[in-house]
Short mmCIF file of C-alpha atoms and ligand atoms in Angstrom, two decimals:
data_model
loop_
_atom_site.label_atom_id
_atom_site.label_comp_id
_atom_site.label_asym_id
_atom_site.label_seq_id
_atom_site.Cartn_x
_atom_site.Cartn_y
_atom_site.Cartn_z
CA UNK A 1 -29.73 18.18 -22.11
CA UNK A 2 -28.70 14.62 -22.97
CA UNK A 3 -26.07 12.66 -21.06
CA UNK A 4 -24.74 9.38 -22.38
CA UNK A 5 -23.16 6.74 -20.12
CA UNK A 6 -20.57 4.57 -21.89
CA UNK A 7 -18.73 2.28 -19.49
CA UNK A 8 -18.92 -1.46 -19.19
CA UNK A 9 -21.07 -2.22 -16.18
CA UNK A 10 -23.56 -5.10 -16.11
CA UNK A 11 -25.86 -2.85 -14.05
CA UNK A 12 -25.56 0.61 -15.64
CA UNK A 13 -28.65 1.78 -13.77
CA UNK A 14 -26.49 1.93 -10.62
CA UNK A 15 -24.86 4.91 -12.35
CA UNK A 16 -27.75 6.33 -14.33
CA UNK A 17 -30.06 6.48 -11.28
CA UNK A 18 -27.48 8.58 -9.45
CA UNK A 19 -26.94 10.82 -12.49
CA UNK A 20 -30.71 11.32 -12.78
CA UNK A 21 -30.87 12.37 -9.11
CA UNK A 22 -28.13 14.96 -9.72
CA UNK A 23 -29.41 16.16 -13.11
CA UNK A 24 -33.22 15.79 -12.88
CA UNK A 25 -33.87 17.62 -16.15
CA UNK A 26 -31.42 15.58 -18.20
CA UNK A 27 -32.22 12.65 -20.47
CA UNK A 28 -29.84 9.84 -19.49
CA UNK A 29 -28.92 7.28 -22.14
CA UNK A 30 -26.90 4.08 -21.75
CA UNK A 31 -24.64 3.64 -24.80
CA UNK A 32 -24.74 0.30 -26.59
CA UNK A 33 -22.75 -0.92 -29.60
CA UNK A 34 -24.57 -0.26 -32.88
CA UNK A 35 -26.79 2.43 -31.34
CA UNK A 36 -27.94 5.29 -33.59
CA UNK A 37 -26.55 8.75 -32.76
CA UNK A 38 -28.38 10.32 -29.83
CA UNK A 39 -27.09 13.91 -30.07
CA UNK A 40 -25.75 13.69 -26.51
CA UNK A 41 -24.25 16.82 -24.96
CA UNK A 42 -22.04 15.06 -22.41
CA UNK A 43 -20.54 11.59 -22.16
CA UNK A 44 -19.45 9.76 -19.00
CA UNK A 45 -16.99 7.10 -20.11
CA UNK A 46 -14.56 4.41 -19.03
CA UNK A 47 -12.49 2.85 -21.82
CA UNK A 48 -15.20 3.56 -24.41
CA UNK A 49 -15.32 2.14 -27.94
CA UNK A 50 -14.29 4.31 -30.89
CA UNK A 51 -17.85 3.86 -32.20
CA UNK A 52 -19.08 6.22 -29.46
CA UNK A 53 -17.19 9.14 -30.97
CA UNK A 54 -18.13 8.11 -34.53
CA UNK A 55 -21.78 8.46 -33.59
CA UNK A 56 -21.84 11.26 -31.03
CA UNK A 57 -20.70 14.39 -32.86
CA UNK A 58 -22.38 17.01 -30.67
CA UNK A 59 -20.58 16.34 -27.41
CA UNK A 60 -19.58 19.43 -25.44
CA UNK A 61 -17.31 17.48 -23.07
CA UNK A 62 -16.39 13.92 -22.14
CA UNK A 63 -15.96 12.92 -18.49
CA UNK A 64 -13.59 10.08 -17.69
CA UNK A 65 -14.75 7.84 -14.82
CA UNK A 66 -11.20 7.57 -13.51
CA UNK A 67 -8.06 9.64 -12.94
CA UNK A 68 -5.94 7.99 -15.65
CA UNK A 69 -7.01 8.80 -19.19
CA UNK A 70 -4.61 6.46 -21.03
CA UNK A 71 -7.54 4.21 -22.07
CA UNK A 72 -9.24 7.18 -23.71
CA UNK A 73 -6.15 8.57 -25.43
CA UNK A 74 -5.57 5.21 -27.16
CA UNK A 75 -8.65 5.85 -29.32
CA UNK A 76 -7.75 7.04 -32.82
CA UNK A 77 -10.87 9.16 -33.26
CA UNK A 78 -11.09 11.20 -30.06
CA UNK A 79 -11.93 14.67 -31.43
CA UNK A 80 -8.88 16.86 -30.66
CA UNK A 81 -10.98 19.88 -29.70
CA UNK A 82 -13.33 17.94 -27.37
CA UNK A 83 -12.62 18.81 -23.72
CA UNK A 84 -11.74 15.68 -21.73
CA UNK A 85 -12.28 16.02 -17.99
CA UNK A 86 -10.62 13.47 -15.70
CA UNK A 87 -11.75 12.50 -12.21
CA UNK A 88 -10.04 14.56 -9.52
CA UNK A 89 -9.54 12.51 -6.39
CA UNK A 90 -13.24 11.77 -5.70
CA UNK A 91 -12.30 9.56 -2.74
CA UNK A 92 -9.39 7.82 -4.46
CA UNK A 93 -6.42 9.56 -2.84
CA UNK A 94 -7.31 8.46 0.69
CA UNK A 95 -7.63 4.85 -0.49
CA UNK A 96 -4.26 5.08 -2.21
CA UNK A 97 -2.68 6.61 0.90
CA UNK A 98 -4.05 3.70 2.98
CA UNK A 99 -2.82 1.10 0.51
CA UNK A 100 0.70 2.54 0.30
CA UNK A 101 0.97 3.23 4.05
CA UNK A 102 -0.15 -0.36 4.80
CA UNK A 103 2.66 -1.80 2.69
CA UNK A 104 5.35 0.64 3.85
CA UNK A 105 4.45 0.05 7.50
CA UNK A 106 4.25 -3.71 6.98
CA UNK A 107 7.75 -3.79 5.47
CA UNK A 108 9.44 -1.33 7.81
CA UNK A 109 7.96 -2.95 10.94
CA UNK A 110 8.83 -6.54 9.97
CA UNK A 111 5.21 -7.64 9.96
CA UNK A 112 5.97 -10.69 7.75
CA UNK A 113 8.57 -11.79 10.29
CA UNK A 114 6.15 -11.50 13.24
CA UNK A 115 3.49 -13.37 11.23
CA UNK A 116 5.90 -16.21 10.56
CA UNK A 117 6.97 -16.27 14.24
CA UNK A 118 3.32 -16.58 15.27
CA UNK A 119 3.03 -19.68 13.10
CA UNK A 120 5.82 -21.21 15.26
CA UNK A 121 4.37 -19.90 18.59
CA UNK A 122 7.53 -17.84 18.92
CA UNK A 123 7.72 -14.70 21.14
CA UNK A 124 10.72 -12.79 19.89
CA UNK A 125 11.22 -9.03 19.80
CA UNK A 126 13.30 -7.44 17.05
CA UNK A 127 14.93 -4.05 17.07
CA UNK A 128 12.58 -1.08 16.70
CA UNK A 129 12.05 0.72 13.43
CA UNK A 130 14.54 3.33 12.31
CA UNK A 131 12.59 5.58 9.99
CA UNK A 132 15.79 7.02 8.57
CA UNK A 133 16.38 3.58 7.00
CA UNK A 134 13.07 3.75 5.11
CA UNK A 135 13.12 6.87 2.95
CA UNK A 136 10.12 6.89 0.62
CA UNK A 137 10.12 8.47 -2.84
CA UNK A 138 6.82 9.24 -4.55
CA UNK A 139 6.79 9.53 -8.35
CA UNK A 140 4.04 12.02 -9.27
CA UNK A 141 2.74 14.69 -6.91
CA UNK A 142 -0.76 15.17 -8.28
CA UNK A 143 -4.04 14.48 -6.49
CA UNK A 144 -2.91 10.99 -5.54
CA UNK A 145 0.86 11.32 -5.11
CA UNK A 146 0.57 14.40 -2.91
CA UNK A 147 -1.84 12.67 -0.52
CA UNK A 148 0.37 9.57 -0.37
CA UNK A 149 3.47 11.71 0.31
CA UNK A 150 1.71 13.77 3.00
CA UNK A 151 0.37 10.65 4.73
CA UNK A 152 3.81 9.05 4.97
CA UNK A 153 5.41 12.34 6.02
CA UNK A 154 2.74 12.51 8.76
CA UNK A 155 4.00 9.11 9.96
CA UNK A 156 7.49 10.64 10.06
CA UNK A 157 9.08 8.63 7.26
CA UNK A 158 11.59 10.72 5.28
CA UNK A 159 9.63 11.51 2.08
CA UNK A 160 10.84 12.72 -1.30
CA UNK A 161 8.61 13.53 -4.24
CA UNK A 162 9.21 13.90 -7.96
CA UNK A 163 7.04 15.64 -10.54
CA UNK A 164 7.41 17.43 -13.87
CA UNK A 165 7.20 20.87 -12.27
CA UNK A 166 8.35 22.27 -8.90
CA UNK A 167 6.13 21.59 -5.87
CA UNK A 168 6.15 22.82 -2.29
CA UNK A 169 4.65 20.28 0.12
CA UNK A 170 5.24 20.50 3.85
CA UNK A 171 7.40 17.64 5.10
CA UNK A 172 8.22 16.43 1.59
CA UNK A 173 11.48 17.11 -0.24
CA UNK A 174 10.29 17.83 -3.78
CA UNK A 175 12.31 17.31 -6.96
CA UNK A 176 11.35 18.28 -10.49
CA UNK A 177 12.08 17.04 -13.99
CA UNK A 178 14.67 14.71 -15.50
CA UNK A 179 17.53 16.85 -14.13
CA UNK A 180 16.56 15.99 -10.53
CA UNK A 181 15.46 12.39 -11.06
CA UNK A 182 18.81 10.87 -10.06
CA UNK A 183 19.00 12.82 -6.80
CA UNK A 184 15.45 11.73 -6.04
CA UNK A 185 16.22 8.06 -6.75
CA UNK A 186 19.44 8.06 -4.73
CA UNK A 187 17.46 9.38 -1.74
CA UNK A 188 14.79 6.69 -2.05
CA UNK A 189 14.46 3.17 -0.70
CA UNK A 190 10.70 2.68 -1.14
CA UNK A 191 9.68 3.88 -4.59
CA UNK A 192 5.95 4.58 -4.98
CA UNK A 193 4.68 5.18 -8.50
CA UNK A 194 1.59 7.38 -8.87
CA UNK A 195 2.38 8.79 -12.33
CA UNK A 196 -0.06 9.00 -15.21
CA UNK A 197 0.82 6.93 -18.28
CA UNK A 198 2.16 9.20 -21.02
CA UNK A 199 4.77 8.90 -23.77
CA UNK A 200 7.29 10.35 -21.30
CA UNK A 201 6.51 7.99 -18.42
CA UNK A 202 5.96 4.68 -20.28
CA UNK A 203 8.71 2.12 -19.35
CA UNK A 204 10.23 4.63 -16.90
CA UNK A 205 10.76 2.02 -14.18
CA UNK A 206 13.46 -0.15 -15.73
CA UNK A 207 16.57 -1.97 -14.53
CA UNK A 208 18.69 1.19 -14.63
CA UNK A 209 16.20 3.22 -12.59
CA UNK A 210 15.71 0.44 -10.04
CA UNK A 211 19.50 0.17 -9.71
CA UNK A 212 19.71 3.79 -8.57
CA UNK A 213 17.49 3.22 -5.54
CA UNK A 214 19.05 2.55 -2.15
CA UNK A 215 19.97 -1.08 -1.43
CA UNK A 216 17.14 -3.22 -0.05
CA UNK A 217 14.79 -1.25 -2.28
CA UNK A 218 11.05 -1.77 -2.47
CA UNK A 219 8.72 -0.82 -5.33
CA UNK A 220 5.02 -0.04 -4.94
CA UNK A 221 3.38 0.44 -8.35
CA UNK A 222 -0.14 1.90 -8.25
CA UNK A 223 0.22 3.97 -11.45
CA UNK A 224 -0.04 1.83 -14.56
CA UNK A 225 1.49 -1.50 -15.60
CA UNK A 226 3.17 0.08 -18.62
CA UNK A 227 5.31 2.26 -16.37
CA UNK A 228 7.24 -0.84 -15.34
CA UNK A 229 9.49 -3.07 -17.47
CA UNK A 230 8.37 -6.42 -16.02
CA UNK A 231 11.51 -8.45 -16.77
CA UNK A 232 13.73 -5.70 -15.30
CA UNK A 233 11.90 -5.91 -11.96
CA UNK A 234 12.22 -9.71 -11.95
CA UNK A 235 15.99 -9.35 -12.59
CA UNK A 236 16.43 -6.68 -9.88
CA UNK A 237 14.58 -8.91 -7.39
CA UNK A 238 16.66 -11.97 -8.35
CA UNK A 239 19.89 -10.02 -7.89
CA UNK A 240 18.69 -8.72 -4.50
CA UNK A 241 19.01 -4.97 -5.06
CA UNK A 242 15.23 -4.78 -4.88
CA UNK A 243 13.97 -6.98 -2.05
CA UNK A 244 10.23 -6.66 -2.47
CA UNK A 245 7.62 -5.16 -4.73
CA UNK A 246 3.90 -4.53 -4.44
CA UNK A 247 2.10 -4.37 -7.79
CA UNK A 248 -1.53 -3.32 -8.22
CA UNK A 249 -1.44 -2.57 -11.97
CA UNK A 250 -0.19 -4.62 -14.90
CA UNK A 251 0.45 -4.39 -18.63
CA UNK A 252 -2.30 -6.94 -19.16
CA UNK A 253 -5.22 -7.10 -16.73
CA UNK A 254 -6.29 -9.54 -15.43
CA UNK A 255 -2.66 -10.64 -15.04
CA UNK A 256 -2.44 -13.88 -17.11
CA UNK A 257 -1.98 -17.08 -15.08
CA UNK A 258 1.28 -17.87 -16.91
CA UNK A 259 2.89 -14.49 -16.10
CA UNK A 260 6.15 -15.05 -14.13
CA UNK A 261 5.10 -12.38 -11.59
CA UNK A 262 2.78 -14.93 -9.95
CA UNK A 263 5.79 -17.07 -9.04
CA UNK A 264 8.40 -14.37 -8.33
CA UNK A 265 9.54 -14.37 -4.67
CA UNK A 266 9.22 -10.98 -2.98
CA UNK A 267 6.20 -9.90 -5.01
CA UNK A 268 2.80 -8.96 -3.64
CA UNK A 269 0.06 -8.79 -6.28
CA UNK A 270 -3.35 -7.13 -5.95
CA UNK A 271 -5.96 -6.93 -8.75
CA UNK A 272 -6.07 -3.17 -9.42
CA UNK A 273 -7.87 -2.35 -6.18
CA UNK A 274 -5.57 0.21 -4.58
CA UNK A 275 -8.08 3.02 -5.24
CA UNK A 276 -11.55 2.15 -6.49
CA UNK A 277 -13.82 4.59 -8.29
CA UNK A 278 -16.57 5.46 -5.79
CA UNK A 279 -19.88 5.86 -7.60
CA UNK A 280 -21.51 8.50 -5.36
CA UNK A 281 -18.47 10.78 -5.15
CA UNK A 282 -17.75 10.34 -8.86
CA UNK A 283 -21.25 11.17 -10.06
CA UNK A 284 -21.49 14.10 -7.67
CA UNK A 285 -18.21 15.57 -8.95
CA UNK A 286 -19.04 15.08 -12.63
CA UNK A 287 -22.61 16.34 -12.41
CA UNK A 288 -21.40 19.41 -10.50
CA UNK A 289 -19.07 20.12 -13.41
CA UNK A 290 -21.81 19.58 -16.00
CA UNK A 291 -23.99 22.12 -14.14
CA UNK A 292 -21.04 24.55 -14.07
CA UNK A 293 -20.39 24.14 -17.81
CA UNK A 294 -24.08 24.66 -18.56
CA UNK A 295 -23.90 27.87 -16.52
CA UNK A 296 -20.98 29.02 -18.67
CA UNK A 297 -18.34 28.49 -15.97
CA UNK A 298 -14.91 26.92 -16.30
CA UNK A 299 -14.19 23.59 -14.62
CA UNK A 300 -11.01 22.05 -13.23
CA UNK A 301 -9.60 18.69 -14.27
CA UNK A 302 -9.57 19.36 -18.02
CA UNK A 303 -6.85 17.18 -19.53
CA UNK A 304 -4.04 18.77 -21.51
CA UNK A 305 -4.08 16.33 -24.45
CA UNK A 306 -0.65 17.49 -25.66
CA UNK A 307 0.91 16.73 -22.27
CA UNK A 308 -1.06 13.51 -21.98
CA UNK A 309 -2.53 14.01 -18.47
N1 NAP B 1 -4.30 1.78 -9.33
C1 NAP B 1 -5.40 2.48 -9.25
O1 NAP B 1 -6.41 2.00 -8.77
C2 NAP B 1 -5.38 3.93 -9.70
C3 NAP B 1 -6.45 4.76 -9.32
C4 NAP B 1 -6.40 6.09 -9.67
C5 NAP B 1 -5.31 6.57 -10.38
N2 NAP B 1 -4.29 5.75 -10.73
C6 NAP B 1 -3.12 6.25 -11.47
O2 NAP B 1 -2.60 7.40 -10.82
C7 NAP B 1 -2.31 8.37 -11.80
C8 NAP B 1 -2.19 9.75 -11.20
O3 NAP B 1 -3.46 10.24 -10.80
P1 NAP B 1 -3.58 11.75 -10.24
O4 NAP B 1 -5.01 12.01 -10.02
O5 NAP B 1 -2.65 11.93 -9.09
O6 NAP B 1 -3.01 12.57 -11.51
P2 NAP B 1 -2.56 14.09 -11.56
O7 NAP B 1 -3.25 14.88 -10.51
O8 NAP B 1 -2.70 14.50 -12.99
O9 NAP B 1 -1.00 14.05 -11.19
C9 NAP B 1 -0.02 13.55 -12.03
C10 NAP B 1 1.35 13.83 -11.43
O10 NAP B 1 2.34 13.20 -12.24
C11 NAP B 1 3.34 14.15 -12.59
N3 NAP B 1 3.91 13.86 -13.92
C12 NAP B 1 3.25 13.67 -15.08
N4 NAP B 1 4.12 13.47 -16.08
C13 NAP B 1 5.35 13.52 -15.53
C14 NAP B 1 6.66 13.40 -16.05
N5 NAP B 1 6.89 13.17 -17.34
N6 NAP B 1 7.70 13.52 -15.19
C15 NAP B 1 7.48 13.77 -13.88
N7 NAP B 1 6.26 13.90 -13.32
C16 NAP B 1 5.21 13.79 -14.15
C17 NAP B 1 2.62 15.49 -12.60
O11 NAP B 1 3.57 16.53 -12.48
P3 NAP B 1 3.12 18.08 -12.33
O12 NAP B 1 2.50 18.19 -10.96
O13 NAP B 1 4.40 18.80 -12.41
O14 NAP B 1 2.16 18.36 -13.44
C18 NAP B 1 1.69 15.32 -11.40
O15 NAP B 1 2.36 15.64 -10.21
C19 NAP B 1 -3.41 8.18 -12.84
O16 NAP B 1 -3.07 8.73 -14.10
C20 NAP B 1 -3.50 6.68 -12.89
O17 NAP B 1 -2.53 6.18 -13.80
C21 NAP B 1 -4.31 4.43 -10.40
#
């Protein structure tokens, strides 16, 4: 069996050594531009070049080294019948839950205010948190959204969730489809986006949607930059309906120095670090699935290319 690794990493052996440990009988190849076809059976990829699929015509499956497959679906020559398997959690959902909880807690417990008081040596106690004033709404209830919603529900924030289909999650009021989007938004003050990027979800978070959130709204975007209409967020912040936003993902990454986000009051920017791909957990999950496929078994996490996630 041949496994090809096609992801930009200056030290690909950090991956290939782990793959070799998990699949000792496999030949592991690092893909390089201009390389002759290798006849690989499986590819492990992150934002690969189209040339990979031009050359490798015998692939049985392609494994994406992340949860979001938008980078892969942009390719014009991805063979339509080739199974694409996305990463399922693999240590990402707990990181995302931490990231979101940190920002929700920070906002609802006035941590900025206490930090600024400290700078003035000021001992001043403000009124305690009222969780009812901080209802959280999570867009997407998949591997990541569900964990985020459960974590915040565990901290006793009122939590709503929205997905394409109906869900039943303890402590979370779940809404489904376009028909229930408005009810979801009207119940939400802190909007957390964990959706995949698809034709249906691109540009979803616009001025109109932000305007339906409760006053003093907060946005936490950990999905994809293209879910958000940048200028609409800037306008909603300037008008005061949205009071703060935490953005981890952007239309262009790295976020260009001249982008107005850098200078917009109320914005917190992080460089796409809310949930990192963990090499050990990732390789273990993917290699387990390769072994299952080789044994003729079905695997979970196969992307529905028509649906886009
Ligand atoms: N910032 C980062 O570091 C980072 C890291 C990892 C992932 N991500 C992002 O997080 C995304 C989600 O990952 P995941 O593993 O949770 O994906 P997932 O398990 O596939 O879950 C996707 C969720 O989105 C819902 N959804 C999809 N299209 C929808 C639509 N049109 N309307 C309403 N709901 C819709 C799905 O609804 P159903 O349940 O009804 O199918 C599902 O609940 C990734 O695609 C990626 O963009 C970001």
